[in-house]
Amino acid sequence: MTDGPTYGFDTLQIHAGAKPDPATGARQTPIYQTTAYVFRDADHAAALFNLQEVGFIYSRLTNPTVAVLQERIATLEGGVGAVCCSSGHAAQIMALFPLMGPGRNIVASTRLYGGTVTQFSQTIKRFGWSCKFVDFDDVEAVKAAVDDDTRAIFGEAIANPGGYIMDVRAIADVADAAGIPLIIDNTTATPYLCRPIEHGATLVVHSTTKYLTGNGTVTGGCIVDSGKFDWSANDKFPSLSQPEPAYHGLKFHETFGPLAFTFHGIAIGLRDLGMTMNPQAAHYTLMGTETLSLRMERHVENATKIAQWLEKDDRVDYVTYAGLESSPYFERVKTVCPKGAGGLFTFAVKGGYDACVKLVNALEIFSHVANLGDTRSLIIHSASTTHRQLSAEQQEAAGAGANVVRVSIGTEDADDLIADLDQALAKATS
Ligand SMILES: *Cc1c(COP(=O)(O)O)cnc(C)c1O
């Protein structure tokens, strides 16, 4: 599509970034299954390698199918550019890479996807980076945790597993005052429910594995740049503001302006870290984005019905869904994600660990898997699986106590899902 009228979300999720294939007229975006691209001549090759001309060189850096997905996600998020990569975890490392260095730290929410807690508390230490985990409902504590070595603040708009809602604007104000970017993991909300850039986020990361693809077929990740951060306002971000030796002293921010972070992500991040998305994966995710709003509406509708049903059931102790009036986050939904609180929540089963294990075994439509954001309804008992190695206290703090299961509500008939939960709860608590 060309720059023209401002289209609505439902139009953009199908058309943004795509046009009929110039060579064949193919209406659907072809899967450009190629490693390399023929240069017009030696001068053209040199210009591409010097970043003087934008074009395709080699698919570790850029690929036309992946490029369509990048433009589509950037458009849906209201960003200026995006870089796709091999997984959500790759996106997190790629987002931090230009900002960090040995001795630098990030401040992150305590309420994060379990794998992110491990990545931030253990793995990034190998790079000399560290993370301070803070309760993001305590804005003063977030402020207090930021120090001279902090290079980013990181949180999830709708937090996995509990479905808690982050006050993105309040945390963005802390980041702005400190002159550092706010990175939002928008995986569980998707741009249909929440647009973090409108609430002050600098960068948005995704596991495209989840709702953006929507059917559990491929892993992928994406980093979207708002284009709004001034990387040269202080001396904290030399990778973006200072001469880059690997490109003959080119300064990314001075040269590419609002696209500095995106160009850096491709020209340095993908080139040297190599966490590339392949064109097949981009194809599946492009198919998914075409129906994103329709699926999210149904995910929200089903999750609301099921959470309300569970909350009234006396075999259930509590339900964490923020779309319930009983949730402490109910009011925040209206400003942060006005189209709904997503499809993910946890609930506590009377009878503890044993009842949860029986419930998971007795369900017929729900699949017992470590994934979320599928059209299929999914369930996991964290205490006996993903959080098995943790102590009881650690499980409790992570919202993954022995009596709690996490559900990712799919787009099936809500009545069928309720009937399935009903029969399984009967078996689990008899
Ligand atoms: C799954 C997930 C990730 C990690 O993504 P992968 O594609 O599995 O690497 C990060 N954040 C959230 C919120 C997730 O749900």
Short mmCIF file of C-alpha atoms in Angstrom, two decimals, residues 310 344-347 349 355-374 376-382 384-386 404-410 412 420-421 424-425:
data_model
loop_
_atom_site.label_atom_id
_atom_site.label_comp_id
_atom_site.label_asym_id
_atom_site.label_seq_id
_atom_site.Cartn_x
_atom_site.Cartn_y
_atom_site.Cartn_z
CA LEU A 310 -14.90 -20.32 36.71
CA LEU A 344 -4.57 -15.62 29.12
CA PHE A 345 -5.11 -16.10 32.85
CA THR A 346 -4.57 -18.45 35.76
CA PHE A 347 -6.99 -20.02 38.20
CA VAL A 349 -8.17 -25.26 41.93
CA ALA A 355 -6.30 -31.76 41.74
CA CYS A 356 -4.43 -29.64 39.15
CA VAL A 357 -2.62 -32.66 37.74
CA LYS A 358 -5.91 -34.59 37.51
CA LEU A 359 -7.61 -31.61 35.84
CA VAL A 360 -4.93 -31.34 33.17
CA ASN A 361 -5.14 -35.09 32.50
CA ALA A 362 -8.95 -35.13 32.30
CA LEU A 363 -9.40 -32.24 29.81
CA GLU A 364 -10.29 -33.28 26.27
CA ILE A 365 -10.38 -30.09 24.17
CA PHE A 366 -7.64 -28.20 26.06
CA SER A 367 -4.12 -29.37 25.15
CA HIS A 368 -1.44 -29.67 27.82
CA VAL A 369 1.40 -27.71 26.20
CA ALA A 370 4.01 -25.03 26.94
CA ASN A 371 2.68 -22.50 24.43
CA LEU A 372 0.05 -19.76 24.28
CA GLY A 373 -1.79 -17.67 21.73
CA ASP A 374 -3.01 -20.60 19.62
CA ARG A 376 -6.64 -24.05 20.26
CA SER A 377 -7.23 -23.76 24.00
CA LEU A 378 -4.14 -24.66 25.96
CA ILE A 379 -3.43 -25.37 29.61
CA ILE A 380 -0.33 -25.92 31.70
CA HIS A 381 0.23 -26.75 35.33
CA SER A 382 3.37 -24.74 35.91
CA SER A 384 4.70 -29.77 37.77
CA THR A 385 6.32 -28.56 34.51
CA THR A 386 7.89 -25.17 33.69
CA VAL A 404 -2.68 -22.85 40.00
CA VAL A 405 -3.10 -23.69 36.30
CA ARG A 406 -2.54 -21.29 33.38
CA VAL A 407 -4.96 -21.30 30.47
CA SER A 408 -4.65 -19.74 27.01
CA ILE A 409 -8.24 -19.59 25.84
CA GLY A 410 -8.69 -20.45 22.16
CA GLU A 412 -13.46 -22.66 19.86
CA ASP A 420 -14.81 -29.57 29.06
CA LEU A 421 -13.63 -27.66 32.14
CA ALA A 424 -12.52 -32.24 34.18
CA LEU A 425 -13.07 -30.24 37.39
#
